């Protein structure tokens, strides 16, 4: 390629003004009043003024330019104008015989192609003058141009040019022209990295005809610094689309001290039109470096061969060096990460973990973080979470991403709905109605009314208002270490979070049905009945308050993941109702198929709760929660009281919730919870045989508890804490729960597979062996 005829080698045309006017008149029918020579690298250009107003650009091209390439450029301009008429490109004026250009004999006897274009106003502006907005908008124009060319085809598009960054490795022989050894080593590093990381994947990137040279030399800007003209299509070729963006970043920003920061603005502008694919985003920094390395190398080479043209050839080279230096000073991986972040359109920038931790502790002093060394997460996928260095963590703790972190269907549903409409629920809209109907179809028929809010706390709070209104009573019964929320009303229902000695007078607690370490044990006949009988005592203890409702998490998660036999819930519900209380099933933890048998964890017992509360997993991370209740019960709330939460049931939340239900069904996740849960449970039981500190393994589906105890069945709390830390160090995230905090809590996304269960089991085995 480097042997190819270099246009700089071929002298630019030198037509006289009179000859030019005659071509314009005879071949294009343009009567010029005056001609103004314009600068050009390899062509001769004139601004043409006419007596009746319109201005034109008259371009006599270098005879070295291939005619099929000129034909391609003409066709591309027509294509762009058709697809995106708003783009400020030149339009070719046909010759009197209808051609895009004419061949004209030059003073030297050679034949030159000559073209006339509409004249675009604007000026060539130095990059240091560009504001952040101007740079952002430049990115947008770059993307629009790429999009306008998306469907364009031309047989000459395989045009090979030195500047095409994908050909970077071919420049290696030219590196000898870099006389500074340090510089040569730096450029070599760019080439090495390119060959290792970029070249192998380039053929798989989306490719098309691209402009390929959106530098400020080829673009005119208006007074507001927005692009008013794209004037040169001489480097157009078929290449990966992302190269257009890489070239714009390198060529527009080189020489600016803030080049890397400014690049983020340019990228953001670009992705506002054309989102990047993951692989493209990951390669962008290397492609920018490739363009800068190309610039540096070709300048050095040309300087040797065309000393007369050295000034032009080297014009932008110092800026390219400075930009490449700053990329290397920051570290290519860090720059790649920043560009990747900018391409995702995130409104924040990644910080170093230690800085972030300090800032967080200062700004959010009461906001809890897991682990002695908190996990800094930047993205998730399926059962995995990733930190900024790309280390992955197997997430065995989170029920929020019930269908897997960042599930594409949920993400897409949310994004598309957000683009379409995001408002409150006081207008008529399909999503909220469909969601209500879909949920009702999964519930006992009596629960024919749905109400949507934003969090489990809010849903339990609302259920509490309904319970009090419907029963006329004011007391509640909850299990001894229950958690039902953060609000004033639900904190009262959450003994797990009560301060020392705090117990509201209107709340009574019952022992949770712990058949392993509680007062009644699984081996004893009627143990569940005996637990349930405590409800009577608790109800009586409420005195004048009377029992408005019992709140039950059917899996007793915060009580230590107890999963009692179905008879317990039946008996508990019966006794609560006998005292006139309502039964609220809090499915915030255990719902959405986690139990492996039903969508809702109360269903295995056959009870029909008066209210069902849904939350956390409902939107796979998008805040949405609900209360399902009977319309009859709702009548207790006076008509004049409006039950409305601004964000509750907004179209985006409902789109998320509907997508979650669809994914659970389509991917068979309830069955997967049963299958992988049973496998994992079996593995845990096997571990228990080897490690006596495992006192009990219990739970259903993918909500499992591993209780750690000493020989006297006393809680090994310190042990559990150490284990969660040790597992975190091994890249597996677990929690600890229960009144004594000695129960390892395994509650992964329902897309957990056997191979993941094996990773968990193996790591647990090792940690248990070494502790
Ligand atoms: N109920 C239960 C059973 C919960 O586990 C939680 C939260 N962990 C809540 C209610 C409260 O939900 P939120 O944090 O969304 O308010």
Short mmCIF file of N, CA and C in Angstrom, two decimals, residues 378-490:
data_model
loop_
_atom_site.label_atom_id
_atom_site.label_comp_id
_atom_site.label_asym_id
_atom_site.label_seq_id
_atom_site.Cartn_x
_atom_site.Cartn_y
_atom_site.Cartn_z
N UNK A 378 -19.70 -2.18 38.62
CA UNK A 378 -19.97 -1.29 37.49
C UNK A 378 -20.95 -1.88 36.49
N UNK A 379 -21.07 -3.19 36.48
CA UNK A 379 -22.09 -3.77 35.61
C UNK A 379 -22.43 -5.18 36.05
N UNK A 380 -23.53 -5.67 35.54
CA UNK A 380 -23.95 -7.02 35.88
C UNK A 380 -24.47 -7.73 34.65
N UNK A 381 -24.40 -9.03 34.68
CA UNK A 381 -24.91 -9.82 33.55
C UNK A 381 -25.27 -11.19 34.08
N UNK A 382 -26.53 -11.55 33.98
CA UNK A 382 -26.96 -12.86 34.48
C UNK A 382 -26.69 -12.99 35.97
N UNK A 383 -25.91 -14.00 36.33
CA UNK A 383 -25.60 -14.20 37.75
C UNK A 383 -24.31 -13.49 38.15
N UNK A 384 -23.74 -12.71 37.25
CA UNK A 384 -22.44 -12.10 37.52
C UNK A 384 -22.51 -10.60 37.73
N UNK A 385 -21.65 -10.15 38.64
CA UNK A 385 -21.42 -8.72 38.83
C UNK A 385 -19.96 -8.46 38.50
N UNK A 386 -19.66 -7.28 37.97
CA UNK A 386 -18.29 -6.98 37.57
C UNK A 386 -17.80 -5.71 38.25
N UNK A 387 -16.54 -5.73 38.67
CA UNK A 387 -15.96 -4.52 39.26
C UNK A 387 -15.22 -3.75 38.17
N UNK A 388 -14.68 -2.55 38.50
CA UNK A 388 -14.10 -1.72 37.44
C UNK A 388 -12.92 -2.38 36.74
N UNK A 389 -12.27 -3.31 37.40
CA UNK A 389 -11.13 -3.97 36.76
C UNK A 389 -11.54 -5.20 35.97
N UNK A 390 -12.83 -5.42 35.88
CA UNK A 390 -13.31 -6.56 35.12
C UNK A 390 -13.36 -7.85 35.92
N UNK A 391 -13.06 -7.78 37.22
CA UNK A 391 -13.16 -9.00 38.03
C UNK A 391 -14.64 -9.33 38.22
N UNK A 392 -14.97 -10.61 38.11
CA UNK A 392 -16.39 -10.93 38.23
C UNK A 392 -16.69 -11.60 39.56
N UNK A 393 -17.91 -11.37 40.01
CA UNK A 393 -18.39 -11.94 41.26
C UNK A 393 -19.66 -12.73 40.97
N UNK A 394 -19.71 -13.93 41.49
CA UNK A 394 -20.92 -14.74 41.33
C UNK A 394 -21.93 -14.25 42.36
N UNK A 395 -23.03 -13.72 41.88
CA UNK A 395 -24.00 -13.12 42.79
C UNK A 395 -24.96 -14.18 43.30
N UNK A 396 -24.73 -14.64 44.51
CA UNK A 396 -25.62 -15.64 45.11
C UNK A 396 -26.50 -14.98 46.17
N UNK A 397 -26.60 -13.67 46.12
CA UNK A 397 -27.29 -12.97 47.19
C UNK A 397 -28.55 -12.22 46.75
N UNK A 398 -28.57 -11.77 45.51
CA UNK A 398 -29.60 -10.78 45.14
C UNK A 398 -30.87 -11.35 44.56
N UNK A 399 -31.99 -11.01 45.20
CA UNK A 399 -33.26 -11.41 44.60
C UNK A 399 -33.86 -10.30 43.75
N UNK A 400 -33.27 -9.10 43.82
CA UNK A 400 -33.81 -8.01 42.99
C UNK A 400 -33.69 -8.38 41.49
N UNK A 401 -32.48 -8.73 41.01
CA UNK A 401 -32.38 -9.11 39.59
C UNK A 401 -32.86 -10.54 39.42
N UNK A 402 -34.13 -10.77 39.63
CA UNK A 402 -34.65 -12.14 39.70
C UNK A 402 -34.43 -12.91 38.41
N UNK A 403 -34.48 -12.21 37.26
CA UNK A 403 -34.28 -12.91 35.99
C UNK A 403 -32.85 -12.73 35.48
N UNK A 404 -31.98 -12.29 36.36
CA UNK A 404 -30.57 -12.09 35.99
C UNK A 404 -30.27 -10.61 35.84
N UNK A 405 -29.06 -10.23 36.22
CA UNK A 405 -28.66 -8.82 36.11
C UNK A 405 -28.78 -8.36 34.66
N UNK A 406 -29.26 -7.16 34.52
CA UNK A 406 -29.31 -6.47 33.20
C UNK A 406 -29.93 -7.36 32.13
N UNK A 407 -31.00 -8.02 32.47
CA UNK A 407 -31.61 -8.90 31.46
C UNK A 407 -32.00 -8.06 30.24
N UNK A 408 -31.53 -8.48 29.05
CA UNK A 408 -31.76 -7.62 27.88
C UNK A 408 -33.23 -7.33 27.60
N UNK A 409 -34.10 -8.28 27.88
CA UNK A 409 -35.52 -8.02 27.56
C UNK A 409 -36.09 -6.97 28.50
N UNK A 410 -35.70 -7.04 29.76
CA UNK A 410 -36.21 -6.04 30.71
C UNK A 410 -35.59 -4.68 30.38
N UNK A 411 -34.29 -4.70 30.12
CA UNK A 411 -33.61 -3.44 29.80
C UNK A 411 -34.23 -2.79 28.57
N UNK A 412 -34.52 -3.62 27.59
CA UNK A 412 -35.10 -3.07 26.37
C UNK A 412 -36.51 -2.53 26.61
N UNK A 413 -37.28 -3.29 27.39
CA UNK A 413 -38.65 -2.84 27.68
C UNK A 413 -38.62 -1.49 28.39
N UNK A 414 -37.72 -1.38 29.36
CA UNK A 414 -37.62 -0.14 30.13
C UNK A 414 -37.18 1.01 29.22
N UNK A 415 -36.14 0.76 28.43
CA UNK A 415 -35.61 1.82 27.57
C UNK A 415 -36.65 2.28 26.57
N UNK A 416 -37.29 1.31 25.95
CA UNK A 416 -38.25 1.69 24.91
C UNK A 416 -39.44 2.44 25.50
N UNK A 417 -39.89 1.99 26.67
CA UNK A 417 -41.02 2.68 27.28
C UNK A 417 -40.61 4.09 27.72
N UNK A 418 -39.39 4.19 28.24
CA UNK A 418 -38.91 5.51 28.67
C UNK A 418 -38.85 6.47 27.47
N UNK A 419 -38.49 5.93 26.32
CA UNK A 419 -38.43 6.77 25.12
C UNK A 419 -39.82 7.18 24.66
N UNK A 420 -40.77 6.27 24.90
CA UNK A 420 -42.12 6.47 24.37
C UNK A 420 -42.95 7.36 25.29
N UNK A 421 -42.98 6.99 26.55
CA UNK A 421 -43.82 7.71 27.51
C UNK A 421 -43.46 7.30 28.93
N UNK A 422 -43.24 8.29 29.77
CA UNK A 422 -43.02 8.03 31.19
C UNK A 422 -43.74 9.10 31.97
N UNK A 423 -44.87 8.73 32.52
CA UNK A 423 -45.61 9.73 33.31
C UNK A 423 -46.32 8.99 34.44
N UNK A 424 -47.15 9.71 35.18
CA UNK A 424 -47.85 9.07 36.29
C UNK A 424 -49.07 8.31 35.76
N UNK A 425 -49.80 7.70 36.68
CA UNK A 425 -50.84 6.77 36.22
C UNK A 425 -52.24 7.38 36.20
N UNK A 426 -52.34 8.70 36.15
CA UNK A 426 -53.69 9.27 36.10
C UNK A 426 -54.23 9.39 34.67
N UNK A 427 -53.48 8.90 33.71
CA UNK A 427 -53.99 8.85 32.35
C UNK A 427 -54.25 7.39 32.00
N UNK A 428 -55.09 7.21 31.00
CA UNK A 428 -55.40 5.85 30.57
C UNK A 428 -54.22 5.28 29.78
N UNK A 429 -53.74 4.13 30.21
CA UNK A 429 -52.59 3.53 29.51
C UNK A 429 -52.67 2.01 29.64
N UNK A 430 -52.26 1.30 28.62
CA UNK A 430 -52.38 -0.16 28.61
C UNK A 430 -51.57 -0.85 29.69
N UNK A 431 -50.33 -0.40 29.88
CA UNK A 431 -49.38 -1.20 30.67
C UNK A 431 -49.89 -1.49 32.07
N UNK A 432 -50.41 -0.47 32.75
CA UNK A 432 -50.82 -0.67 34.14
C UNK A 432 -52.01 -1.64 34.22
N UNK A 433 -52.88 -1.54 33.24
CA UNK A 433 -54.06 -2.41 33.24
C UNK A 433 -53.63 -3.86 32.96
N UNK A 434 -52.77 -3.99 31.97
CA UNK A 434 -52.31 -5.33 31.62
C UNK A 434 -51.56 -5.98 32.79
N UNK A 435 -50.74 -5.17 33.46
CA UNK A 435 -49.98 -5.72 34.58
C UNK A 435 -50.94 -6.16 35.69
N UNK A 436 -51.91 -5.31 36.00
CA UNK A 436 -52.88 -5.67 37.05
C UNK A 436 -53.58 -6.98 36.69
N UNK A 437 -54.00 -7.07 35.43
CA UNK A 437 -54.72 -8.29 35.02
C UNK A 437 -53.82 -9.52 35.05
N UNK A 438 -52.60 -9.33 34.60
CA UNK A 438 -51.67 -10.47 34.58
C UNK A 438 -51.39 -10.96 35.99
N UNK A 439 -51.19 -10.03 36.92
CA UNK A 439 -50.93 -10.45 38.30
C UNK A 439 -52.17 -11.10 38.91
N UNK A 440 -53.31 -10.49 38.66
CA UNK A 440 -54.54 -11.07 39.22
C UNK A 440 -54.75 -12.49 38.75
N UNK A 441 -54.38 -12.76 37.50
CA UNK A 441 -54.55 -14.12 36.96
C UNK A 441 -53.70 -15.14 37.70
N UNK A 442 -52.67 -14.67 38.41
CA UNK A 442 -51.79 -15.61 39.12
C UNK A 442 -52.20 -15.76 40.59
N UNK A 443 -53.19 -14.98 41.03
CA UNK A 443 -53.54 -14.89 42.45
C UNK A 443 -54.87 -15.61 42.71
N UNK A 444 -55.16 -15.86 43.98
CA UNK A 444 -56.50 -16.36 44.29
C UNK A 444 -57.55 -15.39 43.75
N UNK A 445 -58.68 -15.91 43.27
CA UNK A 445 -59.65 -15.06 42.56
C UNK A 445 -60.15 -13.88 43.38
N UNK A 446 -60.16 -14.03 44.69
CA UNK A 446 -60.67 -12.94 45.52
C UNK A 446 -59.85 -11.66 45.41
N UNK A 447 -58.59 -11.79 45.07
CA UNK A 447 -57.71 -10.61 45.03
C UNK A 447 -57.86 -9.91 43.69
N UNK A 448 -58.98 -9.22 43.55
CA UNK A 448 -59.35 -8.67 42.24
C UNK A 448 -58.99 -7.19 42.08
N UNK A 449 -58.23 -6.65 43.03
CA UNK A 449 -57.83 -5.23 42.92
C UNK A 449 -56.32 -5.12 43.09
N UNK A 450 -55.73 -4.31 42.21
CA UNK A 450 -54.28 -4.12 42.31
C UNK A 450 -54.00 -2.65 42.57
N UNK A 451 -52.96 -2.41 43.36
CA UNK A 451 -52.50 -1.03 43.56
C UNK A 451 -50.99 -1.03 43.42
N UNK A 452 -50.49 -0.06 42.68
CA UNK A 452 -49.05 -0.05 42.41
C UNK A 452 -48.36 1.12 43.12
N UNK A 453 -47.26 0.78 43.75
CA UNK A 453 -46.42 1.77 44.43
C UNK A 453 -44.96 1.51 44.02
N UNK A 454 -44.03 1.97 44.83
CA UNK A 454 -42.64 1.96 44.37
C UNK A 454 -41.67 1.12 45.18
N UNK A 455 -42.09 0.66 46.33
CA UNK A 455 -41.17 -0.12 47.16
C UNK A 455 -41.98 -1.06 48.03
N UNK A 456 -41.29 -2.08 48.54
CA UNK A 456 -41.93 -3.03 49.43
C UNK A 456 -42.46 -2.31 50.66
N UNK A 457 -41.70 -1.36 51.16
CA UNK A 457 -42.14 -0.62 52.35
C UNK A 457 -43.45 0.10 52.09
N UNK A 458 -43.49 0.76 50.94
CA UNK A 458 -44.68 1.55 50.63
C UNK A 458 -45.90 0.62 50.47
N UNK A 459 -45.65 -0.54 49.86
CA UNK A 459 -46.74 -1.49 49.65
C UNK A 459 -47.24 -2.03 50.99
N UNK A 460 -46.31 -2.38 51.89
CA UNK A 460 -46.73 -2.88 53.21
C UNK A 460 -47.42 -1.78 54.00
N UNK A 461 -46.94 -0.56 53.83
CA UNK A 461 -47.53 0.58 54.52
C UNK A 461 -48.98 0.76 54.07
N UNK A 462 -49.18 0.68 52.77
CA UNK A 462 -50.52 0.82 52.23
C UNK A 462 -51.41 -0.33 52.71
N UNK A 463 -50.88 -1.53 52.71
CA UNK A 463 -51.64 -2.69 53.19
C UNK A 463 -52.05 -2.46 54.65
N UNK A 464 -51.16 -1.84 55.39
CA UNK A 464 -51.46 -1.58 56.80
C UNK A 464 -52.62 -0.59 56.93
N UNK A 465 -52.63 0.45 56.10
CA UNK A 465 -53.75 1.40 56.14
C UNK A 465 -55.06 0.68 55.81
N UNK A 466 -55.01 -0.17 54.81
CA UNK A 466 -56.23 -0.88 54.40
C UNK A 466 -56.69 -1.80 55.53
N UNK A 467 -55.73 -2.50 56.13
CA UNK A 467 -56.09 -3.45 57.19
C UNK A 467 -56.75 -2.71 58.36
N UNK A 468 -56.19 -1.58 58.71
CA UNK A 468 -56.78 -0.84 59.84
C UNK A 468 -58.16 -0.32 59.47
N UNK A 469 -58.30 0.20 58.25
CA UNK A 469 -59.59 0.73 57.83
C UNK A 469 -60.63 -0.39 57.76
N UNK A 470 -60.21 -1.54 57.23
CA UNK A 470 -61.17 -2.62 56.99
C UNK A 470 -61.59 -3.31 58.28
N UNK A 471 -60.70 -3.36 59.27
CA UNK A 471 -61.03 -4.09 60.50
C UNK A 471 -61.45 -3.15 61.63
N UNK A 472 -61.09 -1.91 61.50
CA UNK A 472 -61.36 -0.96 62.60
C UNK A 472 -60.43 -1.21 63.78
N UNK A 473 -59.43 -2.04 63.57
CA UNK A 473 -58.49 -2.31 64.68
C UNK A 473 -57.11 -1.72 64.36
N UNK A 474 -56.25 -1.77 65.36
CA UNK A 474 -54.98 -1.06 65.17
C UNK A 474 -53.75 -1.88 65.54
N UNK A 475 -53.93 -3.17 65.80
CA UNK A 475 -52.79 -3.99 66.24
C UNK A 475 -52.29 -4.92 65.15
N UNK A 476 -51.02 -5.30 65.25
CA UNK A 476 -50.43 -6.21 64.26
C UNK A 476 -49.63 -7.29 64.97
N UNK A 477 -49.55 -8.45 64.30
CA UNK A 477 -48.68 -9.52 64.77
C UNK A 477 -47.65 -9.79 63.68
N UNK A 478 -46.41 -9.90 64.11
CA UNK A 478 -45.32 -10.22 63.18
C UNK A 478 -44.39 -11.23 63.85
N UNK A 479 -43.54 -11.87 63.06
CA UNK A 479 -42.59 -12.81 63.65
C UNK A 479 -41.45 -12.04 64.33
N UNK A 480 -40.73 -12.73 65.17
CA UNK A 480 -39.80 -12.07 66.10
C UNK A 480 -38.64 -11.35 65.42
N UNK A 481 -38.28 -11.77 64.22
CA UNK A 481 -37.18 -11.07 63.54
C UNK A 481 -37.62 -10.67 62.14
N UNK A 482 -38.89 -10.29 62.04
CA UNK A 482 -39.44 -9.94 60.71
C UNK A 482 -38.88 -8.61 60.22
N UNK A 483 -38.88 -8.47 58.90
CA UNK A 483 -38.62 -7.16 58.30
C UNK A 483 -39.70 -6.89 57.26
N UNK A 484 -40.38 -5.75 57.42
CA UNK A 484 -41.41 -5.41 56.44
C UNK A 484 -41.26 -4.00 55.89
N UNK A 485 -40.24 -3.27 56.32
CA UNK A 485 -40.05 -1.98 55.67
C UNK A 485 -39.43 -0.90 56.53
N UNK A 486 -39.29 0.24 55.88
CA UNK A 486 -38.52 1.37 56.40
C UNK A 486 -39.38 2.53 56.88
N UNK A 487 -40.62 2.60 56.43
CA UNK A 487 -41.45 3.75 56.79
C UNK A 487 -41.85 3.64 58.26
N UNK A 488 -42.40 4.70 58.77
CA UNK A 488 -42.82 4.72 60.18
C UNK A 488 -43.71 3.50 60.49
N UNK A 489 -44.72 3.31 59.64
CA UNK A 489 -45.66 2.22 59.91
C UNK A 489 -45.01 0.85 59.75
N UNK A 490 -44.17 0.70 58.75
CA UNK A 490 -43.61 -0.64 58.51
C UNK A 490 -42.37 -0.92 59.38
#
